[in-house]
Every structure is written in C-alpha cells, then in structure tokens.
Coordinates of C-alpha atoms in Angstrom, one line a residue:
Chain A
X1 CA 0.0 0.0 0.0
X2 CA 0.9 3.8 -0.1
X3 CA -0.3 3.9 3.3
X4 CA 3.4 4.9 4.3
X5 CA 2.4 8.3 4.0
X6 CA -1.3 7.7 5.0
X7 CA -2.8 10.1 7.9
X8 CA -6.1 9.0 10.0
X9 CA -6.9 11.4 12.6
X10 CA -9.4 10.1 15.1
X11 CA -11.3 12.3 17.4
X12 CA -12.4 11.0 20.9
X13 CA -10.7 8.3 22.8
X14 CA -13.7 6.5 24.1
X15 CA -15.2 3.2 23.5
X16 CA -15.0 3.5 19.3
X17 CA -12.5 6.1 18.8
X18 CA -9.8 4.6 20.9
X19 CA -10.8 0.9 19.5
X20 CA -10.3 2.7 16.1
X21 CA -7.1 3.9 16.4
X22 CA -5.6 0.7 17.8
X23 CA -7.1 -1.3 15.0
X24 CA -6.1 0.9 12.0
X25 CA -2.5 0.8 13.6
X26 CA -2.7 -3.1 14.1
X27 CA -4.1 -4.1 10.8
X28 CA -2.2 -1.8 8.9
X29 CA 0.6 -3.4 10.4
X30 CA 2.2 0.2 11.5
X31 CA 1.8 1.8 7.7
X32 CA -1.3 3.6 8.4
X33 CA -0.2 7.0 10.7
X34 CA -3.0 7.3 13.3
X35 CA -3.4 9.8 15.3
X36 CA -5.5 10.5 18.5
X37 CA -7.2 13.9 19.9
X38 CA -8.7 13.3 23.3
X39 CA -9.1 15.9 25.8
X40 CA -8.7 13.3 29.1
X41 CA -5.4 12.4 30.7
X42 CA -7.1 8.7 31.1
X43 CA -10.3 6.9 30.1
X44 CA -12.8 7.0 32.5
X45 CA -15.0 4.1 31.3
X46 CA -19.5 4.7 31.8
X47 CA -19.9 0.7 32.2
X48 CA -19.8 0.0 35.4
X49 CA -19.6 3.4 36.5
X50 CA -23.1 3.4 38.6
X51 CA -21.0 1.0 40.7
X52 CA -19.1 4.1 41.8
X53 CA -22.5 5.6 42.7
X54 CA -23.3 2.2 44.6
X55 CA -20.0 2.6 46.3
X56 CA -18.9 -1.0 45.5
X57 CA -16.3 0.6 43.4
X58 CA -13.8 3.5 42.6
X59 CA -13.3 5.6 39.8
X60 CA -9.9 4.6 39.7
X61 CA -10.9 0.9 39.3
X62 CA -12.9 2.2 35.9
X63 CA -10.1 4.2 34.8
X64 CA -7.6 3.0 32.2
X65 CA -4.5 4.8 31.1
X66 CA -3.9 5.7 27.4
X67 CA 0.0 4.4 27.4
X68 CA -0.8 1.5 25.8
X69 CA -2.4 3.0 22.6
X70 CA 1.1 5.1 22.4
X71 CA 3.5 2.7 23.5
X72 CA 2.2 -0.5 22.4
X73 CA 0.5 0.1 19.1
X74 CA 2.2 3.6 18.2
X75 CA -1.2 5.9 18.1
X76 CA 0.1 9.5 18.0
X77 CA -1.5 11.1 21.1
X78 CA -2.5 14.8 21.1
X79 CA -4.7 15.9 24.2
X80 CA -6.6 18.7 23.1
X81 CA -10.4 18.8 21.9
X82 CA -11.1 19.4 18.1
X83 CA -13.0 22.6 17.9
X84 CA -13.6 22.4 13.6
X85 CA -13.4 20.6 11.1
X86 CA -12.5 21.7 7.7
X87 CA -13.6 18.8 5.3
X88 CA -12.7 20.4 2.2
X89 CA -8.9 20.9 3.1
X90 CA -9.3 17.9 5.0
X91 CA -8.0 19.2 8.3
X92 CA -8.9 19.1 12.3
X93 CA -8.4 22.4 14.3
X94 CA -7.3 22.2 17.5
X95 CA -8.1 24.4 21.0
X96 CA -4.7 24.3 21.1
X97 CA -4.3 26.5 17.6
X98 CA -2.6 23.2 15.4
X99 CA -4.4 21.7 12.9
X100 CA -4.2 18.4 11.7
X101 CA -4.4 17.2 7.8
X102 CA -6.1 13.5 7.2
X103 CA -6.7 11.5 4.6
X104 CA -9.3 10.1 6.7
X105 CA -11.3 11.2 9.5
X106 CA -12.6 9.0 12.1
X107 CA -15.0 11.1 14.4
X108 CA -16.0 9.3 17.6
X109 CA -17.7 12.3 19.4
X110 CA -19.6 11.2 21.7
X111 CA -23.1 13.3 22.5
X112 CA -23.8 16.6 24.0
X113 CA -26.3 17.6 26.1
X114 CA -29.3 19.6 24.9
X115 CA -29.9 21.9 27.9
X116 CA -31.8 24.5 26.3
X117 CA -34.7 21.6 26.9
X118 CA -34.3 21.8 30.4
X119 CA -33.8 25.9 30.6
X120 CA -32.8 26.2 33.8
X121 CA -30.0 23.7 33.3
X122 CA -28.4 26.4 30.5
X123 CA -26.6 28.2 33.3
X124 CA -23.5 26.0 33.9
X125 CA -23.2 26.6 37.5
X126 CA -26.5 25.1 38.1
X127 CA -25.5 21.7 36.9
X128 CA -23.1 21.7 39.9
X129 CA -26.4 21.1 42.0
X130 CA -28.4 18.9 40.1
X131 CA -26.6 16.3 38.0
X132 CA -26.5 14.6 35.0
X133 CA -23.1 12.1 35.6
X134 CA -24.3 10.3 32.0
X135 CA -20.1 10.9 31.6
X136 CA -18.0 9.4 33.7
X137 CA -15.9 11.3 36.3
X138 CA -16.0 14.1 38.2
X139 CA -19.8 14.2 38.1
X140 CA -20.0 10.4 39.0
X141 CA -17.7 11.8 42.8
X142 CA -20.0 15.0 43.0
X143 CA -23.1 12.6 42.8
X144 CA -22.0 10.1 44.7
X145 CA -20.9 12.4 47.6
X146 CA -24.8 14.0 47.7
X147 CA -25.6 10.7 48.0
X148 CA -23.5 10.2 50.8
X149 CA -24.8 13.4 52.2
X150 CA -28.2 12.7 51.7
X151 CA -30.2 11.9 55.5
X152 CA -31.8 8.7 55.9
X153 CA -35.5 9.0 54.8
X154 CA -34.2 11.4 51.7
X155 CA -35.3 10.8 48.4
X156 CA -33.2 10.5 45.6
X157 CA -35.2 11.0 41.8
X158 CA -33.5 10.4 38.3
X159 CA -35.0 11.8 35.4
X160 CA -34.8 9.7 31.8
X161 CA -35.3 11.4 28.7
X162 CA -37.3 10.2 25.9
X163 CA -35.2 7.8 23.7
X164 CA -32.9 7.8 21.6
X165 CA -30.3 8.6 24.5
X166 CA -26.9 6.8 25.5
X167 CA -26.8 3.8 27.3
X168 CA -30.6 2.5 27.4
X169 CA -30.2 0.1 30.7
X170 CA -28.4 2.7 32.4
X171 CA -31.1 5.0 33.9
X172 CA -32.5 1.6 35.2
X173 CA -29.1 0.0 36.0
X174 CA -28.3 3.2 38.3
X175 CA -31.9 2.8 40.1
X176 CA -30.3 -0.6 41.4
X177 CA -27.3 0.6 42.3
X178 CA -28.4 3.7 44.5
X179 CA -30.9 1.1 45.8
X180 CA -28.6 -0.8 46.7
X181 CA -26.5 1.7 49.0
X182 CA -29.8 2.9 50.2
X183 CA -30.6 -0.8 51.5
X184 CA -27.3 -1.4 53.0
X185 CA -26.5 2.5 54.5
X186 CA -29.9 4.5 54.6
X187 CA -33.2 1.8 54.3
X188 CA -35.9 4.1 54.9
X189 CA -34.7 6.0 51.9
X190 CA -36.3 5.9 48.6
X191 CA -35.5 5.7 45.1
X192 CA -38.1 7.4 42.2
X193 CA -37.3 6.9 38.6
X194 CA -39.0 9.8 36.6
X195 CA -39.3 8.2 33.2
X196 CA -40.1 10.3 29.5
X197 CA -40.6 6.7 28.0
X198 CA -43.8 5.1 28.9
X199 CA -42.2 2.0 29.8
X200 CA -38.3 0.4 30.6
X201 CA -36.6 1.3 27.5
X202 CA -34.2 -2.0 28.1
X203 CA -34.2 -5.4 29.8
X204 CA -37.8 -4.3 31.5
X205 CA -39.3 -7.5 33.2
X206 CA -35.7 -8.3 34.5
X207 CA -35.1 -4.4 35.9
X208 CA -39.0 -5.0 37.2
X209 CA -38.5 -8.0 39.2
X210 CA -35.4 -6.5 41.0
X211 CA -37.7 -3.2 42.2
X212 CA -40.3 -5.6 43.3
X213 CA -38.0 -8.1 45.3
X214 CA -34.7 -7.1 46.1
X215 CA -35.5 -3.1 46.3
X216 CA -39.3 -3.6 47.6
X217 CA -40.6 -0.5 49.2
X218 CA -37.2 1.1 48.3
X219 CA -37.4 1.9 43.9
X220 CA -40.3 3.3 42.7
X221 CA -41.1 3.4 38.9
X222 CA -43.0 6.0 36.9
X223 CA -43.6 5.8 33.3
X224 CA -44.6 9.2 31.1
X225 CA -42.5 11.8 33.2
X226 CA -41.2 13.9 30.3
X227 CA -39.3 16.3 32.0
X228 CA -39.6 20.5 30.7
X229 CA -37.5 22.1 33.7
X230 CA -36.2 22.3 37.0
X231 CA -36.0 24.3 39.8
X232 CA -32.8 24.3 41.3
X233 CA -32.7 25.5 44.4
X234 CA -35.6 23.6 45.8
X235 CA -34.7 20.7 44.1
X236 CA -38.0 20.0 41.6
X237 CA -38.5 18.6 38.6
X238 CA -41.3 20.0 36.2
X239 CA -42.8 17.6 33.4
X240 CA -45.1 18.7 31.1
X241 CA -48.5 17.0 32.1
X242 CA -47.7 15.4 35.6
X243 CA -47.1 17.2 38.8
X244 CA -44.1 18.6 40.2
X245 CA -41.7 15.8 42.2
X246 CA -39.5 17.5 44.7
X247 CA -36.2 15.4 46.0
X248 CA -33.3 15.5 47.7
X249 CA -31.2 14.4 45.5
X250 CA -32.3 15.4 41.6
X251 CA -30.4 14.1 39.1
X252 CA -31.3 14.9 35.4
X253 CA -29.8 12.4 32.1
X254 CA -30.9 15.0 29.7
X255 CA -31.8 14.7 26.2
X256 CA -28.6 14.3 23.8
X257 CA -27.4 14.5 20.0
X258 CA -24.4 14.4 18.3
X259 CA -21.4 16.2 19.8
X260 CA -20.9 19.8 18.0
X261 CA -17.9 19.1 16.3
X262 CA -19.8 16.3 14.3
X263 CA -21.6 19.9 13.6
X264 CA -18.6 21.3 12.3
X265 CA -18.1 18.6 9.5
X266 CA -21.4 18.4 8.8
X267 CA -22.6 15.2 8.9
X268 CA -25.1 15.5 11.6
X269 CA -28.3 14.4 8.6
X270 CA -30.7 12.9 11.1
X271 CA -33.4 15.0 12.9
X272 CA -31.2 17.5 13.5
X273 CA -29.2 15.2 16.3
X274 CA -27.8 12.5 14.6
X275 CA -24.9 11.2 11.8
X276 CA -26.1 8.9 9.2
X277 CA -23.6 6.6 7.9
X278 CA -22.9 3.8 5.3
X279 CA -22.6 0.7 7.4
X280 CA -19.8 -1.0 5.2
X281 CA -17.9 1.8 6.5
X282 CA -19.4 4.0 8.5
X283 CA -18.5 6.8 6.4
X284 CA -20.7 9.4 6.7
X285 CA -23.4 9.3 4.0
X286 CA -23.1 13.1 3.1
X287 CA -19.4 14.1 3.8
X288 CA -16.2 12.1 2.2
X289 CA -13.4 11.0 4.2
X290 CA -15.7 11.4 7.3
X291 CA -16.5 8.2 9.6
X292 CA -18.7 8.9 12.7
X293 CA -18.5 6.0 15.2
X294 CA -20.6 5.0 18.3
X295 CA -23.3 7.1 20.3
X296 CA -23.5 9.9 17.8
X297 CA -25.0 7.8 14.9
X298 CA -28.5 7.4 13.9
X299 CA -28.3 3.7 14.3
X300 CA -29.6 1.3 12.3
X301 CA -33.0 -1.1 13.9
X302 CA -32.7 -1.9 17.4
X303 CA -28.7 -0.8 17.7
X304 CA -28.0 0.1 20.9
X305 CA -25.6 3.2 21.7
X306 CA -23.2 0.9 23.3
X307 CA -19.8 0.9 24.7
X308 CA -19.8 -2.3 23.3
X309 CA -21.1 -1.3 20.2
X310 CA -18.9 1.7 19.5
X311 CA -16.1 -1.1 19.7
X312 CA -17.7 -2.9 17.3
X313 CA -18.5 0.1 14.7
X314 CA -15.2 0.8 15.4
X315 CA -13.7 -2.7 14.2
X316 CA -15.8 -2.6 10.8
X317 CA -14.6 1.1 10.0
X318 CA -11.1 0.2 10.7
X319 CA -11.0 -3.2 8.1
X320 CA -12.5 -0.8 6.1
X321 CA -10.1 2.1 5.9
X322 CA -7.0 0.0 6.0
X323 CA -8.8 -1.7 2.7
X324 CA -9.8 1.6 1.5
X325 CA -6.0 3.3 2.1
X326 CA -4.8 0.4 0.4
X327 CA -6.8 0.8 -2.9
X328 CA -8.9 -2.5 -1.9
X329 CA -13.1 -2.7 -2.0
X330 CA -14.1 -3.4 2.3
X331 CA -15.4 -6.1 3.5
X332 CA -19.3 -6.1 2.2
X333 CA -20.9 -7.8 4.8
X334 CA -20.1 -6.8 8.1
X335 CA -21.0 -8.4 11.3
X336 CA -21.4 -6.7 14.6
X337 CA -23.1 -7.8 18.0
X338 CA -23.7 -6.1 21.3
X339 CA -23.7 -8.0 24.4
X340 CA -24.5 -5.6 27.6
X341 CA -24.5 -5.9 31.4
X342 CA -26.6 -4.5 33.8
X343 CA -25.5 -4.9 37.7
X344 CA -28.2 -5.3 39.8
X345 CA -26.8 -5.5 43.1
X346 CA -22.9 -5.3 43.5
X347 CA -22.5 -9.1 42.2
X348 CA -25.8 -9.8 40.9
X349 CA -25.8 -9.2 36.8
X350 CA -28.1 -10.0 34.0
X351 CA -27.8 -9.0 30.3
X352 CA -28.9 -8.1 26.9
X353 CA -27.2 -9.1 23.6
X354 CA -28.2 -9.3 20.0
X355 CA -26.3 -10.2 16.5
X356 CA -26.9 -7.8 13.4
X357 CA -25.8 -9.0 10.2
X358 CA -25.7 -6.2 6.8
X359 CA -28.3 -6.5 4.5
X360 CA -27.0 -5.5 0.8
X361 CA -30.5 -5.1 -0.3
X362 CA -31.7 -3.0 2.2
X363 CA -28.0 -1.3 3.2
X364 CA -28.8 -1.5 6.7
X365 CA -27.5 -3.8 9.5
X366 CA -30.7 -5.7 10.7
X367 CA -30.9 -7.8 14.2
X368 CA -30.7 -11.8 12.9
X369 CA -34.3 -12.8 14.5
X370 CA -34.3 -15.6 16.7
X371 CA -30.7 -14.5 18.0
X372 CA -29.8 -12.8 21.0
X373 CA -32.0 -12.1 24.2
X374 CA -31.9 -11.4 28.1
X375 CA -30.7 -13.4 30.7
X376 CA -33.4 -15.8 32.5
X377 CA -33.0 -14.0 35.7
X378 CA -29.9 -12.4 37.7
X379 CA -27.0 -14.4 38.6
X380 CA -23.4 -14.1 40.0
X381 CA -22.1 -16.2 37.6
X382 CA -23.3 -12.9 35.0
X383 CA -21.3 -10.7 37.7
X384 CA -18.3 -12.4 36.6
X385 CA -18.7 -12.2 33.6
X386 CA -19.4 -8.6 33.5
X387 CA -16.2 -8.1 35.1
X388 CA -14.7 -10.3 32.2
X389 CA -15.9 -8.0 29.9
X390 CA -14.8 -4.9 31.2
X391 CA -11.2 -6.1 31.4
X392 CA -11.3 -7.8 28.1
X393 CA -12.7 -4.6 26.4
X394 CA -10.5 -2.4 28.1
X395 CA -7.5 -4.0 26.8
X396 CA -9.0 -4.5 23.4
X397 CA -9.3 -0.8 23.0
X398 CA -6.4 0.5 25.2
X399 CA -3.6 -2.1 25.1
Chain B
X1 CA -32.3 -11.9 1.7
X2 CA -29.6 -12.6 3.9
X3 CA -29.4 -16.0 3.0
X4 CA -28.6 -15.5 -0.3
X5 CA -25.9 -12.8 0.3
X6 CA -24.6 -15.4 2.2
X7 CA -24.3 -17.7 -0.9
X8 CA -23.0 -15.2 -3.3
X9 CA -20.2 -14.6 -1.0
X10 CA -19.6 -18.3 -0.5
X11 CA -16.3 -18.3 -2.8
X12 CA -14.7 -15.6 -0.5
X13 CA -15.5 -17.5 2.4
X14 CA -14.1 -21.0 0.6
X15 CA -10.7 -18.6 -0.6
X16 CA -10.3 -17.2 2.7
X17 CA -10.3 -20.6 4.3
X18 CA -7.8 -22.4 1.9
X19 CA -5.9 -19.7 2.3
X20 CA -5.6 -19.3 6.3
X21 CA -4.1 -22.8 5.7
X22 CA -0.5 -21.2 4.2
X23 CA -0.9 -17.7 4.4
X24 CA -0.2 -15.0 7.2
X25 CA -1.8 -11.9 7.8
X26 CA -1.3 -9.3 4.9
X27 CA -3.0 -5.8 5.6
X28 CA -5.5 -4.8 2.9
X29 CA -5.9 -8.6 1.5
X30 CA -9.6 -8.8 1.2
X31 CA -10.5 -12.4 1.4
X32 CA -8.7 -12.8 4.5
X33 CA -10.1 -9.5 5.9
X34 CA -13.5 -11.3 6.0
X35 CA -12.4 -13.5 9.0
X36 CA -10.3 -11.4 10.2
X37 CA -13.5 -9.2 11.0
X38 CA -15.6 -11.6 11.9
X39 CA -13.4 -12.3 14.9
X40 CA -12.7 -9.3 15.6
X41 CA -16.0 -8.6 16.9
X42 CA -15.6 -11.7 19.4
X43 CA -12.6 -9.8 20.7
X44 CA -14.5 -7.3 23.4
X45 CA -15.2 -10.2 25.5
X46 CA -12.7 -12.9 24.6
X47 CA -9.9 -10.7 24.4
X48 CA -8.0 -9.0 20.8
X49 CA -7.2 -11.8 18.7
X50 CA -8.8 -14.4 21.1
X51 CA -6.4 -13.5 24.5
X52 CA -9.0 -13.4 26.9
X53 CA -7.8 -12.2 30.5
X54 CA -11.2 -11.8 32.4
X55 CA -13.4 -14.7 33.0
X56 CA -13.9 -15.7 29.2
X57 CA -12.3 -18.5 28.2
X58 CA -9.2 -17.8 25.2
X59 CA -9.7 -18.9 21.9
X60 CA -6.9 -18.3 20.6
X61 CA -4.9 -21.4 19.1
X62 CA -7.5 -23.9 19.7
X63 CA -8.1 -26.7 17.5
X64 CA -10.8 -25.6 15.2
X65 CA -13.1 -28.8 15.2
X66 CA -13.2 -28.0 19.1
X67 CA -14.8 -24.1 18.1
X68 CA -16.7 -25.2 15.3
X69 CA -18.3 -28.0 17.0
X70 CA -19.2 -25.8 20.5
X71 CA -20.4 -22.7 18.5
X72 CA -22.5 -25.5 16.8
X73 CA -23.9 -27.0 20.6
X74 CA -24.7 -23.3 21.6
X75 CA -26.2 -23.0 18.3
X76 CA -28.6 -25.6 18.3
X77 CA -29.0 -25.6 22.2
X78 CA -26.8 -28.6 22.8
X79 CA -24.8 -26.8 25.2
X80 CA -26.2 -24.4 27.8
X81 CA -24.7 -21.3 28.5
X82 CA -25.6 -17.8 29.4
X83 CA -24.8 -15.4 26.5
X84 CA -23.0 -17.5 24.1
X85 CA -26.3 -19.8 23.4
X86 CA -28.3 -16.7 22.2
X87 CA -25.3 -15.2 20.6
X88 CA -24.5 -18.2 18.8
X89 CA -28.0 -18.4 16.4
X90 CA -26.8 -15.4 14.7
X91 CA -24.2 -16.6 13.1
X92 CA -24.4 -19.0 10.1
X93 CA -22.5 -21.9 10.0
X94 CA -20.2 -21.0 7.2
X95 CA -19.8 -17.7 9.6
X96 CA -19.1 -20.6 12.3
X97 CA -16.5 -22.4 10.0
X98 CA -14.4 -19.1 9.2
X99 CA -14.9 -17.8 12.7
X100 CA -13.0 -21.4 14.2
X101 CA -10.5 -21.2 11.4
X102 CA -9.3 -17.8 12.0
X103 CA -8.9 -18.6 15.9
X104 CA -7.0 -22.2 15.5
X105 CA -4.3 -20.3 13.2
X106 CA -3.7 -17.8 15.8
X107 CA -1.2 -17.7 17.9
X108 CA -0.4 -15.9 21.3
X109 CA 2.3 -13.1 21.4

C-alpha cells in the first residue's frame, strides 16, 4: 500500500474512537499513521460506572490509562479537543491553535447535552447542583458524595429522557445501584425513577423484578414523566402533564445528539441530532473522508448506543479504511453484536445481547431474529462475567 | 435476503479458508479480511485476537473442530450457557466455520 504516508486522525478516545485507532494501527501493520485527539489524561469508562455511585467501586478501578495505545500500538496522542473541522482541506483544528491534515477522519464524538430543553440547566453553575453524571468522572464523585450526604428517609429522583439517548439500561441499572446503597446504609430511603418513555426502555421485566423483590418499598417506577424544567434550588422537577416531584437528590440524564464538532463537519443528517452513515464503512453518508463512530450515529434497527457497540463500529470502519487506504473494496458484509450488562446489586448481573448481520438489499444492519436475548434472571455467575468484559474490552481498546 | 448474500459470497469465504491454511496476515488482502473481521467482533469479551484475560475463556490457538463444534452446541442448544447460546444463532455456520478457522491459526504473542 501507499499507506506509508497515509494520515487517519481520530477524534475522541472512548469506547469507538480509541478501539479505532488501535485497529487501523494493528491491521495496517504500522503503515497507516494514526493519530488521536482526546481531551482526558485517562479513560474513564461509563460501564460500570453506577458502581461508583453504589459505592462498590472507585473511579480509579474504571479508569484505564492511554499508554498502551502510544507505546504498544504507536497511536500519536494529542490531548486537546477538536474545535472544527474543515472537510474540504481535510483538516482538524485544534483548542490548542494546530491543525491536523487527514486523509481520513474518524470522528467518535460522543453526545452533547441539549440543555436548552431543560432551561434552567443552560446556566453551567447550576448543573453543579443537580446532576447529569451520564459521563464518567467528576460528576460520578459529585453525585456520589450528595448521596452520601443525603439523610436517611431522603429521596433521591433520576429523570430519563425520551429515547434515543446513550446507554438504554443505564437510567434503570443506576436505580439498582443507589438502591442498593440505600438498603445497605440509609433503608428508609427511597429511590423514584422519573421516566419520559412510557415503559423500561431496556431489559424491563428483569429491571421490574429486582424493584419488586430485592429493592421492595425502596425503587419506585413512573412511566410518562417527560421532564420541561427544573428548579434548582428547591430541588424540583417540572414535566409537562404530571405534577411537580421535589427530591433530595435530583439528578437529570438529559436529552442528547451528536457532539458539536460532528456539527462542524457536517454530517449530523438525522433530525437534527444524529450522523447517518454507510454501514460498510461507516463513512458518513453526506461528507467524504468522514466516519462517525458509536453514540452519535443514527443507528440502524434496534442498535444500541453501546460501549460495546462503539467497539464494534469501530472494528468494521477500521477493516474498512485499512482496505480503502490500500486501494482495496471493504469487507461487504459486516458483522457486529452487542452484548451488555446491567448490575443489579454489587455481584448480581443479567444481560442483553443481539447479533446484526448487513443486508446488501436493504444497506442497513438488521438484528438476525431468533438470536440474542436477556438473561433468565440475575445471577453471580453474569457478575463475573461482567467483570470479564470490562477487562477484556479495556484491553481491546487501550492495550 | 440474507441467506442469499450469504451464498454469493460463498467463494470468498471457501478462498479465505484455503488460504488461512498457508498464508499470514497481509494488511489490505480482502478475502482474509472477511475472518479477520468476523473475529474481531468476538474480541471485546474474549480478548484481541482471542487472549481473553477476564473470565472468558481464550480462543486463541484452539483446535478448530473444538470451536466449530461448541459454537454448533450453543447454536442448536446442545450446550447451555448464558450469552453464548443466544449469541450463537446469529451466526451461520459458514460464519461458524471461518470464525473457528481464523482462531486455531492464531497464535499468542
């Protein structure tokens, strides 16, 4: 190949981006240059990361250093954030004032928040008081210490937004673990999960069962809570046909799209919020040389936005630029599955996972029917292989 | 639909198999890529290229009559399981076949 003097820059070192960059390096066998923009010192992984919450784990036992992407696989690493994209020079701008010149761009953004639905969450120094920690780290310790600080009999109150939205079981997984501190630390506490969806978006009966036996009289479920604003200081949420819920601890996932610099390139096509791509390379269907990768997509039926996932869009662009780099057609049927864990106590784990195969007809990845499912019930056994998972993923990505 | 995208592509899959026999890995050579890919997306939980170092076992260098035939037993519920029995069914069995291949001719670094 000429890929000697081939450039891929990748922005965002999460779940797809940094899975990217290893990839392209390894398949490549070193020829393809790849380089990284990620604004974090570490990764700070969301899986698991409502164990933090819990209290059953750290932050540092989620957190994963990048030295193995630079030393191991040679990923140039640049830790800045991308600020614009100019896809007609082909180059990345930097915070920093450099800019970088691709031959392909592989944008794993990530999602922002869209605050402007929850008005009185536009003023950053109210999110300081009531919390989103739907990205791992510093909120995670801010909401984990009002939890702590929270008095026995307190009430803590997530609010879901309507999907699309990162992490389906998450909302639901969290409910369990702040459940389960409550249980252990403060049991006349309760736990009220505000829903916009007007049902579990993600392994319901299983996330049912748990509130009704292991979190009786503790988790409370309310479909149809589509949140329109806060107040902040006394701690309310506002929806738009139910009465206000005041709580002690109010924390808000708010609705997201497609981070801004997707904006910048241009390739956000789908209700104003989400990248369409081709899924034989997850090019972006309106902008050349662009890939987008995980959460920010407009997935295809029934894909998750998945850690897991991203990994996986992240191995079918990478096969598919070292083939393109190399003057070769990708491969035309891609595979990808998600498999996905949801902790119910600190041990106790069940899961979802589904197979999608790519339909050339259709050009769309569709879930194979009969395949994938949830687990029978909760089990240890599923605990340890949650932990399997992270560890295994972590490494695919970062070592 | 599917099942007949499967067939056309039938002589990749038979090339990339004969050829995992002699070849090694060469970036950008497309039948190969096929497997390659494929097992890549077993890789979150069972480690890159098979080297699993959480609770999933490796696959890396096993015999590939010992894969084939336990992807088959999760496949048709012959073997029990937790994930792997539901993962299994979506994978055909000349997806099975590459899939054991690509993981017997590995090696551990």
């Amino acid at each position: 190949m000429d890929g000697a003097s081939a450039k891929v820059v990748v922005v965002g070192g999460g779940y797809g981006g940094a899975t990217a960059a290893k990839y392209i390096r390894m398949w490549s066998e070193g020829q393809i240059g790849v380089t990284l923009v990620e604004p974090s010192a570490e990764f700070v992984s969301c899986p698991l990361s409502n164990l933090v919450l819990g209290g059953s784990k750290t932050l540092a036992d989620i957190t994963v250093s990048y030295d193995g992407l630079s030393q191991r696989q040679g990923v140039k690493l640049i830790r800045d954030t991308a600020t614009a994209i100019d896809v007609d020079k082909r180059r990345v701008k930097l915070a920093g004032g450099a800019e970088l010149p691709y031959d392909r761009l592989i944008l794993s953004p990530g999602v922002d928040y869209m605050w402007g639905e929850v008005p009185a969450l536009v003023d950053a120094a109210a999110r300081e008081t009531v919390l989103h920690a739907w990205k791992a780290g510093p909120q995670t310790l801010a909401l984990r210490r009002q939890l702590e600080a929270m008095p026995d009999g307190g009430v803590y109150a997530v609010s879901i937004p309507v999907a699309p939205y990162r992490c389906p079981p998450g909302p639901y997984e969290r409910a369990c673990q702040v459940a389960w501190y409550f249980k252990r630390a403060k049991p006349r506490s309760k736990v009220l999960i505000l829903d916009g969806n007007g049902d579990v978006t993600s392994k319901g009966p299983l996330f049912k069962k748990a509130w009704a036996e292991a979190y009786k009289n503790i988790v409370e479920y309310r479909p149809n809570y589509v949140l329109t604003d806060v107040d902040v200081a006394s701690r309310t949420a506002k929806f738009d046909v139910q009465d206000n819920v005041r709580a002690d601890v109010l924390n808000v996932i708010p609705p997201q799209r497609a981070s801004a610099i997707a904006r910048s390139a241009g390739v956000v096509t789908a209700n104003d919020r989400w990248c369409d791509v081709d899924f034989v390379t997850f090019e972006s269907v309106k902008v050349r040389n662009v890939h987008v990768l995980g959460d920010a997509i407009q997935p295809a039926t029934l894909m998750p936005k998945s850690g897991h996932m991203a990994n996986q869009h992240a191995k079918v662009c990478a096969a598919a630029v070292v083939a393109l780099l190399s003057g070769q057609a990708p491969n035309p049927a891609p595979v990808l599955n998600n498999a996905c864990y949801s902790f119910i106590t600190d041990r106790d784990v069940v899961h979802v996972c589904s197979v999608h195969q790519y339909d050339a007809e259709k050009k769309t990845v569709l879930p194979v029917q009969g395949a994938g499912g949830l687990s029978p019930a909760m089990s240890e056994l599923e605990g340890r292989y949650a932990f399997g998972w992270a560890q295994n993923i972590w490494a695919d990505m970062l070592g | 639909m599917q099942e007949e995208s499967n067939v056309r592509s039938l002589p990749t899959i038979a090339a990339a198999v004969a050829l995992l026999a002699t070849a090694t890995p060469v970036a950008g050579q497309g039948a190969f890529n096929v497997a390659r890919s494929l097992a890549a997306g077993c890789a979150n939980c069972h480690g890159t290229n098979g080297v699993s170092t959480g609770e999933m076992v490796s696959l890396v260098g096993r015999p590939k009559d010992e894969l084939a035939r336990k992807m088959q037993d999760f496949k048709t519920g012959r073997a029990g399981g937790t994930i792997m029995p539901q993962l299994a069914k979506g994978y055909t069995d000349e997806q099975i076949d590459l899939l054991a291949a690509w993981f017997a001719a590995q090696r551990a670094k």
